Coordinates of C-alpha atoms and ligand atoms in Angstrom, one line a residue:
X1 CA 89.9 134.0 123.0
X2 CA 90.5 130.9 124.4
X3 CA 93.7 129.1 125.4
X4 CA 95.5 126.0 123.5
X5 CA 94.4 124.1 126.2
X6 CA 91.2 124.5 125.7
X7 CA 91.5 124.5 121.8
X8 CA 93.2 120.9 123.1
X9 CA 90.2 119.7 125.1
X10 CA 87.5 121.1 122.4
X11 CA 89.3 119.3 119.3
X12 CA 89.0 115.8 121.4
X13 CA 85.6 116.5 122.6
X14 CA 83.7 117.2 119.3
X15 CA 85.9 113.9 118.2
X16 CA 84.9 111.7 120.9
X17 CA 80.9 112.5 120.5
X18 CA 81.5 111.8 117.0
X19 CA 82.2 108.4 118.3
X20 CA 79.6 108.3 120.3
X21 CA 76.9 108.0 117.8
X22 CA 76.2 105.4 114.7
X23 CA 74.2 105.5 111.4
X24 CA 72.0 102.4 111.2
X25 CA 69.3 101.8 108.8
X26 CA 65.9 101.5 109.6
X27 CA 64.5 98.8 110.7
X28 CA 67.1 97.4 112.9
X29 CA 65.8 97.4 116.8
X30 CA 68.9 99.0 118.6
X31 CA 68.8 98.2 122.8
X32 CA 70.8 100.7 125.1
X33 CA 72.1 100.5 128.5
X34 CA 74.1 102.5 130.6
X35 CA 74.3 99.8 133.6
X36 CA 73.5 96.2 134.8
X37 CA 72.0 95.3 131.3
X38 CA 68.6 97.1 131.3
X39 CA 68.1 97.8 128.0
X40 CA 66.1 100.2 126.4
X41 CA 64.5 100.8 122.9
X42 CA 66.3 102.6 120.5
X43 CA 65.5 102.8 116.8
X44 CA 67.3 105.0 114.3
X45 CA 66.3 109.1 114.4
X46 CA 63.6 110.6 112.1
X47 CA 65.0 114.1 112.9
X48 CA 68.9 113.2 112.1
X49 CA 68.0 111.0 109.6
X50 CA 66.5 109.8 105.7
X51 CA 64.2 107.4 105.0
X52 CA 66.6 104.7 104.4
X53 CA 68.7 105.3 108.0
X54 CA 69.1 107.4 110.8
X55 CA 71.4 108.0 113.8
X56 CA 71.6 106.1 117.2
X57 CA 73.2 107.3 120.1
X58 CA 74.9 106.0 123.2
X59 CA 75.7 107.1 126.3
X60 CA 79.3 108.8 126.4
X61 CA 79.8 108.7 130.3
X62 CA 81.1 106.2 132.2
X63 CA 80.6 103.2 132.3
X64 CA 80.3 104.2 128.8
X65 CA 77.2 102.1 128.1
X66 CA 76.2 99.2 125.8
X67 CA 74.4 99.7 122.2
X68 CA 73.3 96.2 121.0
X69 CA 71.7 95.9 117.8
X70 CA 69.6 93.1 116.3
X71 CA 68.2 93.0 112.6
X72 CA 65.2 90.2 111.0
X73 CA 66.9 88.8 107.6
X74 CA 68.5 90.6 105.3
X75 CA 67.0 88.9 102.5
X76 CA 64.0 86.2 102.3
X77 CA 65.3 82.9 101.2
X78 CA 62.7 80.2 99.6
X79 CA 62.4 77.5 98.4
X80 CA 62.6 79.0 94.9
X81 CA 65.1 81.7 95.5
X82 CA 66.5 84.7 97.5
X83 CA 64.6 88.0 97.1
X84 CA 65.4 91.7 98.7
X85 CA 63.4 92.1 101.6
X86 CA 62.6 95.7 103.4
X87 CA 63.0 96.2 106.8
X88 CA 60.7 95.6 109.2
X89 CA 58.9 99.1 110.4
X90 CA 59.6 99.2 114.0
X91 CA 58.2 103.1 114.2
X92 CA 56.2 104.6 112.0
X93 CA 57.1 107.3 109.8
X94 CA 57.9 108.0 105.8
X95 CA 59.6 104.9 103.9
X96 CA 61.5 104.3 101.1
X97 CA 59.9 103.1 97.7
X98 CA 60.6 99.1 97.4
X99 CA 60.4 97.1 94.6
X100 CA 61.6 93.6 95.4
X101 CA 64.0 91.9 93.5
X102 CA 65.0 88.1 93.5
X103 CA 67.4 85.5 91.6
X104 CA 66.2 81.7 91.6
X105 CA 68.7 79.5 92.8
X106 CA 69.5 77.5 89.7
X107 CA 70.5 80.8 87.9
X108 CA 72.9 82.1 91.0
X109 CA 76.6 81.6 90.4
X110 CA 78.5 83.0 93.1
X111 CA 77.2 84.3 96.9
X112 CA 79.6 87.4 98.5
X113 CA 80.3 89.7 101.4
X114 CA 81.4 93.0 100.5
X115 CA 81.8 94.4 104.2
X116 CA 77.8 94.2 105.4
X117 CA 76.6 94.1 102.5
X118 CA 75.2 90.5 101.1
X119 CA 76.1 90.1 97.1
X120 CA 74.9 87.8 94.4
X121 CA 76.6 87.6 91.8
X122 CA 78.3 90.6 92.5
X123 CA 74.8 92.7 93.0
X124 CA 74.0 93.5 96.4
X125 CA 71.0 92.1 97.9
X126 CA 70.8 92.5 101.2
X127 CA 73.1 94.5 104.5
X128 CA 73.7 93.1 107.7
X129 CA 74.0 94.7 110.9
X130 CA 77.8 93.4 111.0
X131 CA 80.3 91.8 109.1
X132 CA 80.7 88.5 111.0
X133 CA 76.9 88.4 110.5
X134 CA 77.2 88.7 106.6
X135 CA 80.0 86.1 106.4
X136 CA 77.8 83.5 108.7
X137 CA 74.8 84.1 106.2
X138 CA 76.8 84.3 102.8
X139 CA 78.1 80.8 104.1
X140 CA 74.7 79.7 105.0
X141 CA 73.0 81.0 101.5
X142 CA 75.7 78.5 99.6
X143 CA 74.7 75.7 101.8
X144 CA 71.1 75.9 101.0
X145 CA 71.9 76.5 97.5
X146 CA 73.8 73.2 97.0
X147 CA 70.0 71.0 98.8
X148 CA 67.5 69.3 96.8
X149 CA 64.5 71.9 96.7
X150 CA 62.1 69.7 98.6
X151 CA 65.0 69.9 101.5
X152 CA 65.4 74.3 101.1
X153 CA 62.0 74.5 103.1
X154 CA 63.3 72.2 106.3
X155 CA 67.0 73.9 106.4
X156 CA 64.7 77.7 106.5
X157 CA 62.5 76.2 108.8
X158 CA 65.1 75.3 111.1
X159 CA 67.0 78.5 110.0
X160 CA 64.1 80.9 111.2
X161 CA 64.0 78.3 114.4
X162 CA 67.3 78.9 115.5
X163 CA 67.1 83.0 115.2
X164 CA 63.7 82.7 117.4
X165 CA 65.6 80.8 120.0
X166 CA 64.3 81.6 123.4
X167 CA 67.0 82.5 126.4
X168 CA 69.6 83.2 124.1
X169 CA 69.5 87.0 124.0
X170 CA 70.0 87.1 127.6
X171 CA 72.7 85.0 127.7
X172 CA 75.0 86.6 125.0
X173 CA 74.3 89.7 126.4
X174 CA 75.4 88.5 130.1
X175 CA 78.4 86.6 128.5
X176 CA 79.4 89.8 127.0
X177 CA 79.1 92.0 129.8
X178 CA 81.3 89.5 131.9
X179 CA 83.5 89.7 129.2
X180 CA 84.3 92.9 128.3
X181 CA 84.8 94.1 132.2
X182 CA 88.8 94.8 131.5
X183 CA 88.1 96.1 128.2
X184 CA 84.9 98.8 129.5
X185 CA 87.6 99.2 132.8
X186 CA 90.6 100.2 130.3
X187 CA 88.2 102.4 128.1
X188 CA 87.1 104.5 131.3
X189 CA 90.3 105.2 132.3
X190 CA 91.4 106.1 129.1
X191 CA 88.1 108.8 129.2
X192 CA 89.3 110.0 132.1
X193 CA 92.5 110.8 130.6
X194 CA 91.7 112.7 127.9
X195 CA 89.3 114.4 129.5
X196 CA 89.8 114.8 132.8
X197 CA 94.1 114.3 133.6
X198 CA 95.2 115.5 130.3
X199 CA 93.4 118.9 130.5
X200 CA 94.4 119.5 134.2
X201 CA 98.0 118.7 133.7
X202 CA 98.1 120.4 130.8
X203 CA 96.7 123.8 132.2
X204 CA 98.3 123.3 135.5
X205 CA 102.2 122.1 134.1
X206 CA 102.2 123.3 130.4
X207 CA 102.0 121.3 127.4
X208 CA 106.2 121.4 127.0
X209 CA 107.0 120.4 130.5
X210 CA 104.5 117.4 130.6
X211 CA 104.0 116.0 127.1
X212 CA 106.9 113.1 127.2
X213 CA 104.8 111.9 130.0
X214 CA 101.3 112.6 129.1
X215 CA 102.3 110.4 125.5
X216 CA 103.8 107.6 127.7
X217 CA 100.6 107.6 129.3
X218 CA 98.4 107.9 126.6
X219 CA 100.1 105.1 124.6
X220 CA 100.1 102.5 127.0
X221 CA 96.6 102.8 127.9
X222 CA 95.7 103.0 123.8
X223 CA 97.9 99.6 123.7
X224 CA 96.3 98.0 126.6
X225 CA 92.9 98.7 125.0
X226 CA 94.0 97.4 121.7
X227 CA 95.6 94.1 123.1
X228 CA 92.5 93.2 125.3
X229 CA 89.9 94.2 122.2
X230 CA 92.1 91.8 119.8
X231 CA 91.5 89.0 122.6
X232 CA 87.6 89.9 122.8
X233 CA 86.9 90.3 119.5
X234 CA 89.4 87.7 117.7
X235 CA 91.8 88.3 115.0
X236 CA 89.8 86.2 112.5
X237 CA 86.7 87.6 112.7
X238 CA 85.4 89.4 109.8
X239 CA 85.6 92.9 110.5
X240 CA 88.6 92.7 113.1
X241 CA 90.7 94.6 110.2
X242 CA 88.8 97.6 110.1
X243 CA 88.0 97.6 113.4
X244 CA 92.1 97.9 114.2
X245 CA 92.5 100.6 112.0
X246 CA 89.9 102.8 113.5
X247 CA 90.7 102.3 117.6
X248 CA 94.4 102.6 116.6
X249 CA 94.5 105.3 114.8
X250 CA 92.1 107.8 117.4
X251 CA 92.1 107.7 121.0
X252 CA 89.0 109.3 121.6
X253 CA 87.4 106.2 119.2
X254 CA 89.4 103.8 121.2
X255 CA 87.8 105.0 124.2
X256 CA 84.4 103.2 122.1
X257 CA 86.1 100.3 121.9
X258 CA 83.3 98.7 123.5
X259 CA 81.0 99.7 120.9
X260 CA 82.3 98.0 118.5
X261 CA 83.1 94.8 120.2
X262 CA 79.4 94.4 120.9
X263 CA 77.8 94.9 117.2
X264 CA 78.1 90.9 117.1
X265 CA 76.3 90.0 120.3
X266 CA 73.1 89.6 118.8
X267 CA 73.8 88.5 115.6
X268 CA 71.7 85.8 114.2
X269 CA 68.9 87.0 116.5
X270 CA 65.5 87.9 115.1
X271 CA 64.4 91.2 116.8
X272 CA 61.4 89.1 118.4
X273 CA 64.0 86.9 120.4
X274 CA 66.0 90.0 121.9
X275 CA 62.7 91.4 123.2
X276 CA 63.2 89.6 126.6
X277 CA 66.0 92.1 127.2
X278 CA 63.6 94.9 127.5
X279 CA 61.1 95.2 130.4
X280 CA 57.4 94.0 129.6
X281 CA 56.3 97.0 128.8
X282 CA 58.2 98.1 125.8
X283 CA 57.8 94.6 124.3
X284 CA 54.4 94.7 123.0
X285 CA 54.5 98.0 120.6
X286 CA 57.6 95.8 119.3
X287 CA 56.2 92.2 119.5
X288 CA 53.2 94.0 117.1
X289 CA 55.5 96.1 114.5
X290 CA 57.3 92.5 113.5
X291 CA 54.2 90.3 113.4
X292 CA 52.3 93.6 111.2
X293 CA 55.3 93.3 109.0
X294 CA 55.5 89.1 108.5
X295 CA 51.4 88.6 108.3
X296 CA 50.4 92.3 106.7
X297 CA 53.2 93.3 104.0
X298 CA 52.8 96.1 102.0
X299 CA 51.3 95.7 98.7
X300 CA 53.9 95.7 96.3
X301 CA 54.9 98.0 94.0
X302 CA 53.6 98.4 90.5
X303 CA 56.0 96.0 87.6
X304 CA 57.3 93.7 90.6
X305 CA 58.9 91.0 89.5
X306 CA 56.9 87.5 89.5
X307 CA 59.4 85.8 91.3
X308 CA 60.5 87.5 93.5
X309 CA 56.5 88.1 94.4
X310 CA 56.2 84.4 95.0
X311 CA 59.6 84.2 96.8
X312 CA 58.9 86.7 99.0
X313 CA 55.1 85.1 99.3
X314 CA 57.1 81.7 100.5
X315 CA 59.5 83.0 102.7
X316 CA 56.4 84.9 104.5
X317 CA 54.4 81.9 105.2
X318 CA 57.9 80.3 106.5
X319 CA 58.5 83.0 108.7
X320 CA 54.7 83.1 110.1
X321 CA 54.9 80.1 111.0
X322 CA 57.9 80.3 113.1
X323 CA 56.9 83.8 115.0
X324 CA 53.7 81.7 115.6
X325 CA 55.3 79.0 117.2
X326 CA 57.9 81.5 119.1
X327 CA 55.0 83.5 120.4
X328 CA 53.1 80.2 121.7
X329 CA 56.3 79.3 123.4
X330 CA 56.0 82.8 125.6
X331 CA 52.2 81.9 126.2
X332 CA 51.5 84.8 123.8
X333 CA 48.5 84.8 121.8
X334 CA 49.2 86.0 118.2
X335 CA 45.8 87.3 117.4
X336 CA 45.6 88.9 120.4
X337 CA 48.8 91.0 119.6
X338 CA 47.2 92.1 116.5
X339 CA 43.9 92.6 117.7
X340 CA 42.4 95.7 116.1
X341 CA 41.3 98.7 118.0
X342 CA 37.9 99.9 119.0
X343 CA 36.1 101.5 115.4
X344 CA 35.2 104.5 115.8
X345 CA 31.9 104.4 114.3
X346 CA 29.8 101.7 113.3
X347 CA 29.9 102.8 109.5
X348 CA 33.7 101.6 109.5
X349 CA 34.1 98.6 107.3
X350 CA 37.4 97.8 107.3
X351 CA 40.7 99.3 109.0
X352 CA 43.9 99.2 107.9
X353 CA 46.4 96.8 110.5
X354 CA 49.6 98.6 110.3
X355 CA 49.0 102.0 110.9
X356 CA 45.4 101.7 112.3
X357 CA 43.4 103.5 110.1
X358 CA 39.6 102.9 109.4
X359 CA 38.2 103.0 106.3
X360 CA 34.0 102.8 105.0
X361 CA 34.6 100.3 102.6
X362 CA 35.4 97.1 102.9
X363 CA 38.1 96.4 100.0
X364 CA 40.8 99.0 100.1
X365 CA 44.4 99.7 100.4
X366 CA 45.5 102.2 102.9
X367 CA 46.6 105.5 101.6
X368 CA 48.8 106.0 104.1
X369 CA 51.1 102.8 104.2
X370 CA 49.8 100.8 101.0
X371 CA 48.7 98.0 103.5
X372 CA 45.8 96.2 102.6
X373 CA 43.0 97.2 105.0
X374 CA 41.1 94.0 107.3
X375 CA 37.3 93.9 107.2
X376 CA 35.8 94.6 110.0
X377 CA 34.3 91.3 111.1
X378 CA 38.1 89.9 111.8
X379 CA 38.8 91.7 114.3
X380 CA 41.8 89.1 114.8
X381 CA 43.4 89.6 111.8
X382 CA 45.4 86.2 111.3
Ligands
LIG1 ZN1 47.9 102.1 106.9

């Protein structure tokens, strides 16, 4: 049997590692640290997971950790239109089914955010990774809407430029940490309260003795955190509202308070351009997923739509071009990174450059990942 203490101590436990974990979709690079900004790779989980989304997980010790998260577009914007895009594969592993939609922009009457998720005319279209992220673009959509078509390509262009930008990964994320020192200091404390003094005090005073002043304690510490999150994050950010209500109403979440002050570090950010976070070694697995995705789509599905085909064909090219001239600016060499491997045996024609795969004939479509395969002359597939 155990004691109401320890009933006490369980309850805020199994509430706090709740808190400790996040359900993102696929396709979105997640980078953890748990001190001095060295970030590691984390994508969402294949074993607690679907094929749409998975969980992620970050570190519930002090210092509590940083989980930043960075996302290509939502949607592909053309010249022509907006079409649904799906994520890029950063591991491999079974996908959803996706049959691309699109709306050109003359027929478009109204862009909207409905929390993350991007709307057209009240269909949704496309999620962000936050909700400040999904206000910037919505904003951003209407603004490309309202140009002369031969301008769309240019404003993309520049767009796509911006979310390549080299250096500024590494500086948000520095800014942040700098930032959120008080906040992270408050949100220990507050761990070691719950877990640590309340328990103790608790089993060593009795709950009716000691609970005026374990409340006083709790509260002001909860307030504190609330007060310097409201500065950090800003009232009129999108998203501050819900944000509130969930650190305010637990204090085991407001404890993570951190976590979610940090979901708009990177936003904007192409997945490429948050690489230099990660040490050399993990970027080139990642540096190859997003450039398979942008130069060797899927084939689509059967009945897609001829727009949104040639929408997503446009916004393609656009975005090649821009991871080519990102990847020249590192001194990276894009047909090395997708360089294909050593055939097995010289009766291999062709292999397939997503999930590396050789096939005997020259003209096929990989079983495994409907990717159409390379001959085997272009061994730099670009
Ligand atoms: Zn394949």
């Amino acid at each position: 049997m155990i004691s109401d203490t320890e009933q006490l101590f369980l309850v805020l436990l199994a509430l706090y590692l709740f808190d400790c974990v996040r359900w993102v979709e696929r396709g979105v690079l997640g980078l953890r640290s748990y001190v001095g900004g060295r970030f590691r790779v984390t994508v969402a989980s294949r074993a607690i997971g679907n094929v749409r989304a998975g969980l992620v997980w970050n570190h519930p010790l002090p210092p509590l950790g940083t989980l930043l998260s960075a996302a290509s577009w939502p949607l592909g914007v053309s010249p022509d239109g907006v079409c649904t895009l799906e994520r890029c594969e950063l591991d491999r592993g079974a996908r959803a089914v996706f049959v691309p939609r699109a709306r050109a922009w003359q027929g478009i009457r109204e862009f909207a955010r409905s929390g993350c998720a991007i709307e057209i005319d009240g269909e949704e279209f496309g999620r962000a990774t936050s909700e400040s992220e999904a206000r910037r673009f919505v904003d951003w959509l209407a603004h490309v809407q309202a140009l002369p078509r031969e301008q769309r390509a240019a404003a993309i262009d520049a767009a796509l430029a911006e979310s390549l930008t080299p250096g500024r990964a590494r500086a948000r994320a520095d800014e942040f940490e700098t930032r959120a020192r008080v906040l992270r200091t408050l949100c220990c404390v507050l761990f070691a309260f719950l877990f640590v003094g309340l328990p103790w005090t608790v089993e060593h005073f009795g709950l009716e003795r000691t609970w005026p002043w374990l409340l006083g304690v709790m509260l002001v510490l909860h307030g504190a955190i609330l007060a310097v999150f409201t500065r950090l994050h800003g009232r009129t950010t999108p998203g501050f509202a819900s944000a509130m209500a969930q650190l305010a109403l637990s204090p085991p979440q407001a404890v993570r308070a951190v976590d979610l002050a940090s979901r708009t570090v990177l936003a904007g950010l192409h997945p490429l351009a948050v690489l230099e976070l990660l040490p050399e070694r993990e970027r080139a697995p990642l540096r190859r997923a997003v450039c398979v995705d942008a130069f060797h789509p899927r084939e689509p599905a059967d009945g897609s739509d001829a727009l949104a085909l040639r929408c997503g064909a446009q916004y393609r090219e656009l975005l090649q071009r821009a991871l080519t001239t990102r990847l020249a600016l590192d001194g990276t060499d894009l047909a090395r990174v997708l360089t294909a491997p050593e055939l097995d045996d010289p009766a291999r024609r062709s292999w397939c450059p997503r999930c590396e795969l050789q096939f005997d004939i020259e003209s096929a479509v990989c079983g495994d990942c409907s990717t159409r395969a390379v001959p085997r002359t272009e061994r730099a597939v670009v």
